[in-house]
mmCIF file of C-alpha atoms and ligand atoms in Angstrom:
data_model
loop_
_atom_site.group_PDB
_atom_site.id
_atom_site.type_symbol
_atom_site.label_atom_id
_atom_site.label_comp_id
_atom_site.label_asym_id
_atom_site.label_seq_id
_atom_site.Cartn_x
_atom_site.Cartn_y
_atom_site.Cartn_z
ATOM 1 C CA MET R 306 -1.573 -9.214 26.756
ATOM 2 C CA ARG R 307 0.751 -12.057 25.883
ATOM 3 C CA TYR R 308 0.175 -11.271 22.239
ATOM 4 C CA LEU R 309 1.221 -7.654 22.790
ATOM 5 C CA GLN R 310 4.384 -8.781 24.605
ATOM 6 C CA CYS R 311 5.288 -10.992 21.682
ATOM 7 C CA LEU R 312 4.703 -8.166 19.286
ATOM 8 C CA LEU R 313 6.925 -5.811 21.310
ATOM 9 C CA LEU R 314 9.642 -8.443 21.596
ATOM 10 C CA TRP R 315 9.512 -8.804 17.847
ATOM 11 C CA VAL R 316 9.424 -5.094 17.039
ATOM 12 C CA PHE R 317 12.018 -3.680 19.445
ATOM 13 C CA PRO R 318 15.140 -5.591 18.459
ATOM 14 C CA ARG R 319 14.330 -4.726 14.845
ATOM 15 C CA VAL R 320 13.923 -0.999 15.417
ATOM 16 C CA TRP R 321 16.933 -0.794 17.737
ATOM 17 C CA GLY R 322 19.060 -3.111 15.672
ATOM 18 C CA GLN R 323 18.342 -1.033 12.629
ATOM 19 C CA SER R 324 19.152 2.327 14.165
ATOM 20 C CA GLU R 325 22.341 0.863 15.606
ATOM 21 C CA ASP R 326 23.392 -0.408 12.184
ATOM 22 C CA GLN R 327 22.692 2.965 10.638
ATOM 23 C CA LEU R 328 24.668 4.860 13.269
ATOM 24 C CA LYS R 329 27.597 2.443 13.183
ATOM 25 C CA ASN R 330 28.786 3.593 9.778
ATOM 26 C CA PHE R 331 28.934 7.243 10.763
ATOM 27 C CA PRO R 332 31.762 8.052 13.155
ATOM 28 C CA PHE R 333 32.501 11.783 13.271
ATOM 29 C CA ARG R 334 36.243 12.397 12.835
ATOM 30 C CA CYS R 335 38.144 15.682 12.979
ATOM 31 C CA LEU R 336 41.735 15.797 11.792
ATOM 32 C CA GLN R 337 44.033 18.687 12.699
ATOM 33 C CA ILE R 338 47.342 19.101 10.896
ATOM 34 C CA SER R 339 49.824 21.565 12.397
ATOM 35 C CA SER R 340 53.173 22.366 10.777
ATOM 36 C CA PHE R 341 55.976 24.317 12.448
ATOM 37 C CA PRO R 342 58.813 24.786 9.898
ATOM 38 C CA ASN R 343 60.760 26.958 12.371
ATOM 39 C CA SER R 344 60.273 28.975 15.540
ATOM 40 C CA SER R 345 58.642 31.911 13.745
ATOM 41 C CA CYS R 346 56.253 30.188 11.364
ATOM 42 C CA SER R 347 53.331 27.806 11.754
ATOM 43 C CA ARG R 348 50.042 26.795 10.249
ATOM 44 C CA THR R 349 47.084 24.671 11.361
ATOM 45 C CA ASP R 350 44.516 23.143 9.029
ATOM 46 C CA GLY R 351 41.550 20.955 9.798
ATOM 47 C CA LEU R 352 39.063 18.593 8.194
ATOM 48 C CA ALA R 353 35.996 16.788 9.495
ATOM 49 C CA TRP R 354 34.101 13.761 8.168
ATOM 50 C CA LEU R 355 30.869 12.063 9.072
ATOM 51 C CA GLY R 356 31.423 8.484 7.917
ATOM 52 C CA ASP R 357 33.231 9.053 4.610
ATOM 53 C CA VAL R 358 31.516 12.351 3.783
ATOM 54 C CA GLN R 359 33.568 15.485 4.382
ATOM 55 C CA THR R 360 31.460 18.017 6.265
ATOM 56 C CA HIS R 361 33.738 20.827 7.566
ATOM 57 C CA ARG R 362 37.102 22.429 6.856
ATOM 58 C CA TRP R 363 39.292 25.165 8.278
ATOM 59 C CA SER R 364 42.475 26.116 6.455
ATOM 60 C CA ASN R 365 44.698 28.129 8.787
ATOM 61 C CA ALA R 366 41.727 30.437 9.209
ATOM 62 C CA SER R 367 39.834 31.178 12.360
ATOM 63 C CA THR R 368 36.446 30.292 10.869
ATOM 64 C CA ILE R 369 35.068 26.830 10.186
ATOM 65 C CA SER R 370 33.729 26.339 6.623
ATOM 66 C CA PHE R 371 30.589 24.298 6.094
ATOM 67 C CA LEU R 372 30.996 21.973 3.116
ATOM 68 C CA LYS R 373 27.408 20.653 2.982
ATOM 69 C CA PRO R 374 24.091 22.500 3.192
ATOM 70 C CA TRP R 375 23.402 20.365 6.296
ATOM 71 C CA SER R 376 26.844 20.819 7.941
ATOM 72 C CA LYS R 377 25.381 22.958 10.736
ATOM 73 C CA GLY R 378 23.311 19.954 11.843
ATOM 74 C CA LYS R 379 20.811 21.031 14.471
ATOM 75 C CA LEU R 380 23.135 23.385 16.353
ATOM 76 C CA SER R 381 21.912 26.972 16.503
ATOM 77 C CA ASP R 382 23.875 29.892 15.039
ATOM 78 C CA GLN R 383 24.628 30.932 18.617
ATOM 79 C CA GLN R 384 26.110 27.494 19.394
ATOM 80 C CA TRP R 385 28.255 27.677 16.244
ATOM 81 C CA GLU R 386 29.476 31.143 17.216
ATOM 82 C CA ASN R 387 30.503 29.786 20.614
ATOM 83 C CA LEU R 388 32.287 26.856 18.966
ATOM 84 C CA GLN R 389 34.139 29.234 16.616
ATOM 85 C CA LEU R 390 35.325 31.186 19.665
ATOM 86 C CA VAL R 391 36.501 28.013 21.404
ATOM 87 C CA PHE R 392 38.432 27.054 18.254
ATOM 88 C CA GLN R 393 40.073 30.467 17.916
ATOM 89 C CA VAL R 394 41.296 30.372 21.515
ATOM 90 C CA TYR R 395 42.310 26.728 21.103
ATOM 91 C CA ARG R 396 44.329 27.353 17.922
ATOM 92 C CA THR R 397 46.233 30.276 19.395
ATOM 93 C CA SER R 398 47.035 28.479 22.659
ATOM 94 C CA PHE R 399 47.928 25.228 20.892
ATOM 95 C CA THR R 400 50.488 27.040 18.695
ATOM 96 C CA ARG R 401 51.924 28.937 21.660
ATOM 97 C CA ASP R 402 52.105 25.782 23.831
ATOM 98 C CA VAL R 403 54.009 23.798 21.187
ATOM 99 C CA GLN R 404 56.471 26.666 20.703
ATOM 100 C CA GLU R 405 56.951 26.896 24.491
ATOM 101 C CA LEU R 406 57.498 23.150 24.743
ATOM 102 C CA VAL R 407 60.278 23.307 22.133
ATOM 103 C CA LYS R 408 62.025 26.048 24.152
ATOM 104 C CA MET R 409 61.671 23.935 27.319
ATOM 105 C CA LEU R 410 62.907 20.656 25.810
ATOM 106 C CA PRO R 411 66.211 20.958 23.888
ATOM 107 C CA ILE R 412 65.693 17.399 22.597
ATOM 108 C CA ILE R 413 62.954 18.612 20.220
ATOM 109 C CA HIS R 414 63.925 20.342 16.970
ATOM 110 C CA TYR R 415 62.122 22.100 14.145
ATOM 111 C CA PRO R 416 60.620 21.340 11.687
ATOM 112 C CA ILE R 417 57.701 19.807 13.589
ATOM 113 C CA GLU R 418 54.611 18.075 12.223
ATOM 114 C CA MET R 419 51.680 17.328 14.497
ATOM 115 C CA GLN R 420 48.399 15.596 13.795
ATOM 116 C CA LEU R 421 45.376 15.386 16.055
ATOM 117 C CA SER R 422 42.497 13.056 15.421
ATOM 118 C CA ALA R 423 39.408 13.481 17.571
ATOM 119 C CA GLY R 424 35.746 12.669 17.347
ATOM 120 C CA CYS R 425 32.924 10.454 18.465
ATOM 121 C CA GLU R 426 30.453 7.787 17.425
ATOM 122 C CA VAL R 427 26.874 7.631 18.686
ATOM 123 C CA HIS R 428 25.256 4.239 19.322
ATOM 124 C CA SER R 429 21.633 3.331 19.892
ATOM 125 C CA GLY R 430 20.094 4.759 23.064
ATOM 126 C CA ASN R 431 22.408 7.783 22.720
ATOM 127 C CA ALA R 432 25.424 5.988 24.194
ATOM 128 C CA SER R 433 28.557 7.417 22.630
ATOM 129 C CA GLU R 434 32.235 6.635 22.339
ATOM 130 C CA ASN R 435 34.904 9.204 21.725
ATOM 131 C CA PHE R 436 38.591 9.462 20.939
ATOM 132 C CA PHE R 437 41.318 12.095 20.978
ATOM 133 C CA ASN R 438 44.790 11.075 19.733
ATOM 134 C CA VAL R 439 47.913 13.138 19.124
ATOM 135 C CA ALA R 440 50.803 12.273 16.799
ATOM 136 C CA PHE R 441 54.194 14.001 16.804
ATOM 137 C CA GLN R 442 56.478 13.619 13.740
ATOM 138 C CA GLY R 443 54.103 10.911 12.525
ATOM 139 C CA LYS R 444 54.111 8.824 15.754
ATOM 140 C CA HIS R 445 51.211 8.439 18.208
ATOM 141 C CA ILE R 446 52.412 9.994 21.485
ATOM 142 C CA LEU R 447 49.338 10.669 23.626
ATOM 143 C CA SER R 448 45.577 10.332 23.993
ATOM 144 C CA PHE R 449 42.849 11.968 26.029
ATOM 145 C CA GLN R 450 41.057 9.277 28.033
ATOM 146 C CA GLY R 451 38.104 9.964 30.299
ATOM 147 C CA THR R 452 39.275 13.067 32.142
ATOM 148 C CA SER R 453 42.991 13.412 31.400
ATOM 149 C CA PHE R 454 45.837 12.973 28.914
ATOM 150 C CA GLN R 455 47.678 9.631 28.886
ATOM 151 C CA LYS R 456 50.983 8.624 27.296
ATOM 152 C CA ALA R 457 50.854 6.254 24.307
ATOM 153 C CA PRO R 458 52.726 2.939 24.856
ATOM 154 C CA ASP R 459 55.755 3.670 22.625
ATOM 155 C CA ALA R 460 55.978 7.427 23.162
ATOM 156 C CA PRO R 461 59.430 8.946 23.899
ATOM 157 C CA PRO R 462 60.178 9.737 27.585
ATOM 158 C CA TRP R 463 59.891 13.544 27.145
ATOM 159 C CA THR R 464 56.142 13.034 26.510
ATOM 160 C CA GLU R 465 55.763 12.670 30.320
ATOM 161 C CA VAL R 466 56.760 16.312 30.753
ATOM 162 C CA ALA R 467 54.257 17.486 28.155
ATOM 163 C CA ILE R 468 51.476 15.387 29.701
ATOM 164 C CA LYS R 469 52.181 16.802 33.153
ATOM 165 C CA VAL R 470 51.909 20.363 31.816
ATOM 166 C CA LEU R 471 48.719 19.528 29.879
ATOM 167 C CA ASN R 472 47.058 17.774 32.818
ATOM 168 C CA ASN R 473 47.781 20.740 35.112
ATOM 169 C CA ASP R 474 45.560 22.840 32.872
ATOM 170 C CA GLN R 475 42.181 22.119 34.466
ATOM 171 C CA GLY R 476 40.329 24.500 32.115
ATOM 172 C CA THR R 477 41.497 22.789 28.920
ATOM 173 C CA ARG R 478 40.681 19.344 30.310
ATOM 174 C CA GLU R 479 37.147 20.448 31.153
ATOM 175 C CA THR R 480 36.651 21.997 27.721
ATOM 176 C CA ILE R 481 37.816 18.801 26.008
ATOM 177 C CA GLN R 482 35.446 16.671 28.129
ATOM 178 C CA GLN R 483 32.571 18.988 27.327
ATOM 179 C CA LEU R 484 33.354 18.833 23.597
ATOM 180 C CA LEU R 485 33.872 15.054 23.490
ATOM 181 C CA ASN R 486 31.099 13.936 25.879
ATOM 182 C CA HIS R 487 28.356 16.383 24.982
ATOM 183 C CA THR R 488 28.928 18.686 21.986
ATOM 184 C CA CYS R 489 30.200 15.976 19.627
ATOM 185 C CA PRO R 490 27.313 13.469 20.099
ATOM 186 C CA GLN R 491 24.785 16.298 19.901
ATOM 187 C CA LEU R 492 26.352 17.524 16.651
ATOM 188 C CA VAL R 493 26.390 13.986 15.199
ATOM 189 C CA LEU R 494 22.711 13.321 15.959
ATOM 190 C CA GLY R 495 21.830 16.629 14.301
ATOM 191 C CA LEU R 496 24.014 15.909 11.250
ATOM 192 C CA LEU R 497 22.503 12.427 10.831
ATOM 193 C CA GLU R 498 19.035 13.971 10.823
ATOM 194 C CA ALA R 499 19.796 16.991 8.633
ATOM 195 C CA GLY R 500 21.965 15.046 6.157
ATOM 196 C CA LYS R 501 19.838 11.890 6.077
ATOM 197 C CA ALA R 502 18.972 12.072 2.361
ATOM 198 C CA GLU R 503 22.619 12.359 1.298
ATOM 199 C CA LEU R 504 24.076 9.964 3.893
ATOM 200 C CA GLU R 505 21.644 7.186 3.028
ATOM 201 C CA LYS R 506 21.767 7.646 -0.747
ATOM 202 C CA GLN R 507 22.477 4.562 -2.878
ATOM 203 C CA GLU R 508 24.385 4.797 -6.177
ATOM 204 C CA LYS R 509 24.614 1.705 -8.386
ATOM 205 C CA PRO R 510 28.063 0.680 -9.650
ATOM 206 C CA VAL R 511 28.868 0.270 -13.353
ATOM 207 C CA ALA R 512 31.335 -2.543 -14.055
ATOM 208 C CA TRP R 513 33.509 -3.438 -17.046
ATOM 209 C CA LEU R 514 36.435 -5.739 -17.812
ATOM 210 C CA SER R 515 39.778 -5.102 -19.445
ATOM 211 C CA ARG R 516 43.104 -6.856 -19.931
ATOM 212 C CA GLY R 517 45.920 -5.491 -17.747
ATOM 213 C CA VAL R 518 49.670 -5.494 -18.333
ATOM 214 C CA SER R 519 50.847 -9.102 -18.629
ATOM 215 C CA PRO R 520 52.771 -9.860 -15.389
ATOM 216 C CA SER R 521 54.986 -12.542 -16.975
ATOM 217 C CA HIS R 522 55.261 -14.627 -20.128
ATOM 218 C CA GLY R 523 52.302 -16.937 -20.537
ATOM 219 C CA HIS R 524 50.158 -15.144 -17.942
ATOM 220 C CA SER R 525 47.349 -12.648 -18.342
ATOM 221 C CA GLN R 526 46.021 -10.086 -15.930
ATOM 222 C CA LEU R 527 42.246 -9.650 -15.993
ATOM 223 C CA VAL R 528 40.936 -6.383 -14.573
ATOM 224 C CA CYS R 529 37.420 -5.813 -13.280
ATOM 225 C CA HIS R 530 36.569 -2.103 -12.922
ATOM 226 C CA VAL R 531 33.740 -1.155 -10.562
ATOM 227 C CA TYR R 532 32.822 2.499 -10.855
ATOM 228 C CA GLY R 533 30.487 5.030 -9.267
ATOM 229 C CA PHE R 534 29.062 3.223 -6.236
ATOM 230 C CA TYR R 535 27.924 4.639 -2.899
ATOM 231 C CA PRO R 536 28.108 3.858 0.019
ATOM 232 C CA LYS R 537 31.651 2.514 0.268
ATOM 233 C CA PRO R 538 31.220 -1.145 1.358
ATOM 234 C CA VAL R 539 31.355 -3.377 -1.721
ATOM 235 C CA TRP R 540 32.166 -7.019 -2.503
ATOM 236 C CA VAL R 541 34.042 -7.793 -5.716
ATOM 237 C CA MET R 542 35.470 -11.205 -6.579
ATOM 238 C CA TRP R 543 36.670 -13.114 -9.618
ATOM 239 C CA MET R 544 34.744 -16.406 -9.759
ATOM 240 C CA GLN R 545 34.971 -19.627 -11.735
ATOM 241 C CA ASP R 546 31.770 -21.678 -11.732
ATOM 242 C CA GLU R 547 30.563 -20.039 -8.496
ATOM 243 C CA GLN R 548 33.938 -20.729 -6.841
ATOM 244 C CA GLU R 549 35.719 -17.702 -5.372
ATOM 245 C CA GLN R 550 39.171 -17.168 -6.874
ATOM 246 C CA ASN R 551 41.234 -16.492 -3.759
ATOM 247 C CA SER R 552 44.079 -14.924 -5.694
ATOM 248 C CA THR R 553 41.796 -11.992 -6.635
ATOM 249 C CA GLN R 554 43.686 -8.805 -5.744
ATOM 250 C CA ARG R 555 41.598 -5.879 -4.607
ATOM 251 C CA GLY R 556 43.002 -2.384 -5.008
ATOM 252 C CA ASP R 557 42.209 0.476 -2.645
ATOM 253 C CA ILE R 558 38.733 1.960 -2.857
ATOM 254 C CA LEU R 559 39.386 5.333 -4.497
ATOM 255 C CA PRO R 560 37.218 8.459 -4.393
ATOM 256 C CA ASN R 561 35.584 9.957 -7.491
ATOM 257 C CA ALA R 562 35.072 13.720 -7.695
ATOM 258 C CA ASP R 563 31.285 13.327 -7.360
ATOM 259 C CA GLY R 564 31.532 11.614 -3.963
ATOM 260 C CA THR R 565 31.107 8.052 -5.301
ATOM 261 C CA TRP R 566 33.788 5.320 -5.194
ATOM 262 C CA TYR R 567 35.871 3.277 -7.617
ATOM 263 C CA LEU R 568 37.578 -0.109 -7.215
ATOM 264 C CA GLN R 569 39.642 -2.504 -9.359
ATOM 265 C CA ALA R 570 39.882 -6.240 -8.764
ATOM 266 C CA THR R 571 42.521 -8.104 -10.741
ATOM 267 C CA LEU R 572 43.258 -11.766 -11.325
ATOM 268 C CA VAL R 573 46.361 -13.317 -12.887
ATOM 269 C CA VAL R 574 45.715 -16.516 -14.857
ATOM 270 C CA GLU R 575 47.631 -18.651 -17.330
ATOM 271 C CA THR R 576 46.891 -17.286 -20.790
ATOM 272 C CA GLY R 577 44.260 -19.491 -22.377
ATOM 273 C CA ASN R 578 42.622 -20.395 -19.060
ATOM 274 C CA GLU R 579 40.288 -17.395 -18.983
ATOM 275 C CA ALA R 580 37.177 -19.308 -20.058
ATOM 276 C CA GLY R 581 34.388 -19.397 -17.486
ATOM 277 C CA LEU R 582 35.899 -16.647 -15.323
ATOM 278 C CA ALA R 583 33.520 -13.957 -14.202
ATOM 279 C CA CYS R 584 33.688 -10.850 -12.066
ATOM 280 C CA TRP R 585 30.952 -10.711 -9.404
ATOM 281 C CA VAL R 586 29.917 -7.476 -7.740
ATOM 282 C CA LYS R 587 27.644 -7.274 -4.702
ATOM 283 C CA HIS R 588 26.566 -3.868 -3.405
ATOM 284 C CA SER R 589 23.689 -2.600 -1.259
ATOM 285 C CA SER R 590 22.341 -0.439 -4.140
ATOM 286 C CA LEU R 591 21.875 -3.558 -6.307
ATOM 287 C CA GLU R 592 19.372 -5.003 -3.817
ATOM 288 C CA GLY R 593 20.565 -8.580 -4.340
ATOM 289 C CA LYS R 594 20.803 -8.383 -8.142
ATOM 290 C CA ASP R 595 24.553 -8.967 -8.344
ATOM 291 C CA ILE R 596 26.471 -7.816 -11.402
ATOM 292 C CA ILE R 597 28.102 -10.826 -13.113
ATOM 293 C CA LEU R 598 30.456 -10.141 -16.038
ATOM 294 C CA TYR R 599 31.937 -13.121 -17.924
ATOM 295 C CA TRP R 600 35.367 -12.841 -19.477
ATOM 296 C CA GLY R 601 35.416 -13.064 -23.244
ATOM 297 C CA GLY R 602 33.276 -15.177 -25.543
ATOM 298 C CA ARG R 603 30.494 -16.244 -23.243
ATOM 299 C CA TYR R 604 28.411 -13.151 -23.911
ATOM 300 C CA SER R 605 29.954 -12.328 -27.317
ATOM 301 C CA THR R 606 27.609 -11.355 -30.105
ATOM 302 C CA LEU R 607 28.054 -14.636 -31.979
ATOM 303 C CA GLY R 608 27.534 -16.674 -28.818
ATOM 304 C CA LEU R 609 24.450 -14.667 -27.982
ATOM 305 C CA ILE R 610 22.926 -15.138 -31.457
ATOM 306 C CA LEU R 611 23.602 -18.887 -31.415
ATOM 307 C CA GLY R 612 22.226 -19.087 -27.893
ATOM 308 C CA VAL R 613 19.060 -17.215 -28.794
ATOM 309 C CA LEU R 614 18.556 -19.384 -31.894
ATOM 310 C CA ALA R 615 19.052 -22.554 -29.869
ATOM 311 C CA ALA R 616 16.640 -21.266 -27.255
ATOM 312 C CA LEU R 617 14.008 -20.409 -29.846
ATOM 313 C CA VAL R 618 14.274 -23.721 -31.598
ATOM 314 C CA VAL R 619 14.712 -26.275 -28.828
ATOM 315 C CA PHE R 620 15.426 -25.071 -25.318
ATOM 316 C CA VAL R 621 12.840 -22.436 -24.472
ATOM 317 C CA PRO R 622 11.513 -23.947 -21.220
ATOM 318 C CA CYS R 623 14.950 -25.035 -20.063
ATOM 319 C CA PHE R 624 16.484 -21.626 -20.819
ATOM 320 C CA VAL R 625 13.788 -19.762 -18.885
ATOM 321 C CA PHE R 626 14.285 -22.046 -15.919
ATOM 322 C CA LEU R 627 18.067 -21.592 -15.835
ATOM 323 C CA TYR R 628 17.862 -17.852 -16.413
ATOM 324 C CA ARG R 629 15.484 -17.431 -13.475
ATOM 325 C CA LYS R 630 17.660 -19.560 -11.267
ATOM 326 C CA ARG R 631 20.765 -17.535 -12.094
ATOM 327 C CA TRP R 632 19.131 -14.220 -11.167
HETATM 328 C C1 LIG C 1690 60.573 29.861 8.538
HETATM 329 O O1 LIG C 1690 59.941 29.039 7.567
HETATM 330 C C2 LIG C 1690 59.224 29.740 6.587
HETATM 331 C C3 LIG C 1690 58.465 28.754 5.720
HETATM 332 O O2 LIG C 1690 59.263 27.685 5.329
HETATM 333 C C4 LIG C 1690 60.199 30.609 5.767
HETATM 334 O O3 LIG C 1690 59.475 31.344 4.794
HETATM 335 C C5 LIG C 1690 60.893 31.580 6.735
HETATM 336 O O4 LIG C 1690 61.869 32.328 6.029
HETATM 337 C C6 LIG C 1690 61.563 30.810 7.871
HETATM 338 N N1 LIG C 1690 62.075 31.778 8.853
HETATM 339 C C7 LIG C 1690 63.268 31.657 9.426
HETATM 340 C C8 LIG C 1690 63.631 32.688 10.436
HETATM 341 O O5 LIG C 1690 64.008 30.752 9.153
HETATM 342 C C1 LIG C 1691 48.386 30.866 9.907
HETATM 343 O O1 LIG C 1691 47.591 31.714 10.710
HETATM 344 C C2 LIG C 1691 48.291 32.344 11.756
HETATM 345 C C3 LIG C 1691 47.296 33.105 12.614
HETATM 346 O O2 LIG C 1691 46.374 33.824 11.836
HETATM 347 C C4 LIG C 1691 49.355 33.287 11.147
HETATM 348 O O3 LIG C 1691 50.087 33.912 12.181
HETATM 349 C C5 LIG C 1691 50.296 32.436 10.311
HETATM 350 O O4 LIG C 1691 51.238 33.249 9.680
HETATM 351 C C6 LIG C 1691 49.530 31.653 9.260
HETATM 352 N N1 LIG C 1691 50.454 30.738 8.614
HETATM 353 C C7 LIG C 1691 50.640 30.724 7.297
HETATM 354 C C8 LIG C 1691 51.677 29.737 6.792
HETATM 355 O O5 LIG C 1691 50.017 31.438 6.532
HETATM 356 C C1 LIG C 1692 18.816 10.992 22.069
HETATM 357 O O1 LIG C 1692 19.123 12.380 21.971
HETATM 358 C C2 LIG C 1692 18.244 13.099 21.122
HETATM 359 C C3 LIG C 1692 18.782 14.514 20.959
HETATM 360 O O2 LIG C 1692 19.417 14.984 22.113
HETATM 361 C C4 LIG C 1692 16.836 13.049 21.716
HETATM 362 O O3 LIG C 1692 15.950 13.739 20.876
HETATM 363 C C5 LIG C 1692 16.400 11.583 21.838
HETATM 364 O O4 LIG C 1692 15.153 11.501 22.474
HETATM 365 C C6 LIG C 1692 17.432 10.787 22.641
HETATM 366 N N1 LIG C 1692 17.074 9.363 22.583
HETATM 367 C C7 LIG C 1692 17.168 8.535 23.631
HETATM 368 C C8 LIG C 1692 16.792 7.100 23.396
HETATM 369 O O5 LIG C 1692 17.537 8.916 24.755
HETATM 370 C C1 LIG C 1693 33.216 12.578 30.212
HETATM 371 O O1 LIG C 1693 33.218 11.150 30.079
HETATM 372 C C2 LIG C 1693 34.165 10.484 30.891
HETATM 373 C C3 LIG C 1693 34.088 8.997 30.604
HETATM 374 O O2 LIG C 1693 34.403 8.741 29.273
HETATM 375 C C4 LIG C 1693 33.913 10.759 32.359
HETATM 376 O O3 LIG C 1693 34.902 10.132 33.148
HETATM 377 C C5 LIG C 1693 33.918 12.270 32.588
HETATM 378 O O4 LIG C 1693 33.565 12.546 33.927
HETATM 379 C C6 LIG C 1693 32.936 12.967 31.640
HETATM 380 N N1 LIG C 1693 33.076 14.410 31.820
HETATM 381 C C7 LIG C 1693 32.081 15.267 31.682
HETATM 382 C C8 LIG C 1693 32.372 16.715 31.933
HETATM 383 O O5 LIG C 1693 30.962 14.923 31.331
HETATM 384 C C1 LIG C 1694 39.457 -20.097 -0.959
HETATM 385 O O1 LIG C 1694 39.296 -19.734 0.411
HETATM 386 C C2 LIG C 1694 38.192 -20.364 1.015
HETATM 387 C C3 LIG C 1694 38.033 -19.777 2.421
HETATM 388 O O2 LIG C 1694 39.248 -19.370 2.950
HETATM 389 C C4 LIG C 1694 38.392 -21.868 1.028
HETATM 390 O O3 LIG C 1694 37.278 -22.479 1.621
HETATM 391 C C5 LIG C 1694 38.532 -22.349 -0.406
HETATM 392 O O4 LIG C 1694 38.829 -23.731 -0.410
HETATM 393 C C6 LIG C 1694 39.653 -21.605 -1.113
HETATM 394 N N1 LIG C 1694 39.616 -21.971 -2.516
HETATM 395 C C7 LIG C 1694 40.712 -22.205 -3.232
HETATM 396 C C8 LIG C 1694 40.488 -22.563 -4.645
HETATM 397 O O5 LIG C 1694 41.833 -22.135 -2.736
#
């Protein structure tokens, strides 16, 4: 009995911890972009991502496009049809409401840009968090929290009027709660299951070094290129004798067309001081076998030949020992 308890205590945190870790990287985010150049013209486009994978799109059209074979998740065709209907009604009333608001409030002028960001994240045990934020002319003005709309801290005073109108609309508030509390987590669980193979794929990075544009006289810029990895989290650092070079500059992680990622890490050093510098790359796909690229001569052909000769002649046991230790 006690043995079983111990076993359960050992197994459960592992299973739960693992599923929590897996879910954590996959928030579902929808972005709506609405442009109103003047009172008679408007368009609304949307995008949705699960983690960093784009799953859905709608470009000023009433139908949602599925970008992945698994984008329907586990929702039935009937459920998708209902969602499409909700979106059609929503898009029409959103456009009309914004145009009405502009007529009501002389302080607001065209052109108007609005962005909505909404979605949810499912945690272990099916607990979920959700968010619904609205930006007007690039500034966050309101959020949906719990059961109603709330003003953002730095929103202009007229936002109060808009929030009052929105909160009087009981039907819309109920629809939003239904979508955020129930539909979104259900969709996410289905997407995680249906898209498992793609979401959990691992692509190994390829790395190479180059010399960048010299930033000033007497200095060199060393560039480490890390290409084609997936998923996105990656660790890249210039090192000298296992010491992290804190002046390593990481660029943004940029998307490749095939859904993998690309990153550059640069280091500026005094010209002539490059010896012993190496670019280290750690990534989940490498399973602990970090990529280590030395700058210049260390792995040059001549150095390699001399090294191999030396190893053959004198240092075979020592070389094997060091090589093992390094990897
Ligand atoms: C409104 O904006 C659209 C797009 O910029 C333009 O084509 C149209 O002529 C404008 N209409 C009026 C009445 O200004
Ligand atoms: C976007 O769609 C709406 C509704 O179908 C239409 O009235 C509007 O003209 C479209 N906007 C543009 C810029 O095509
Ligand atoms: C979470 O929800 C899914 C789908 O609704 C269900 O199959 C599963 O049993 C639930 N898990 C827990 C721990 O409640
Ligand atoms: C949705 O969740 C909020 C808490 O985040 C709760 O206050 C509200 O009653 C829920 N609404 C529905 C319809 O489930
Ligand atoms: C780099 O940063 C780490 C942690 O912040 C620190 O421990 C280390 O001393 C720094 N190294 C250099 C060379 O500045």
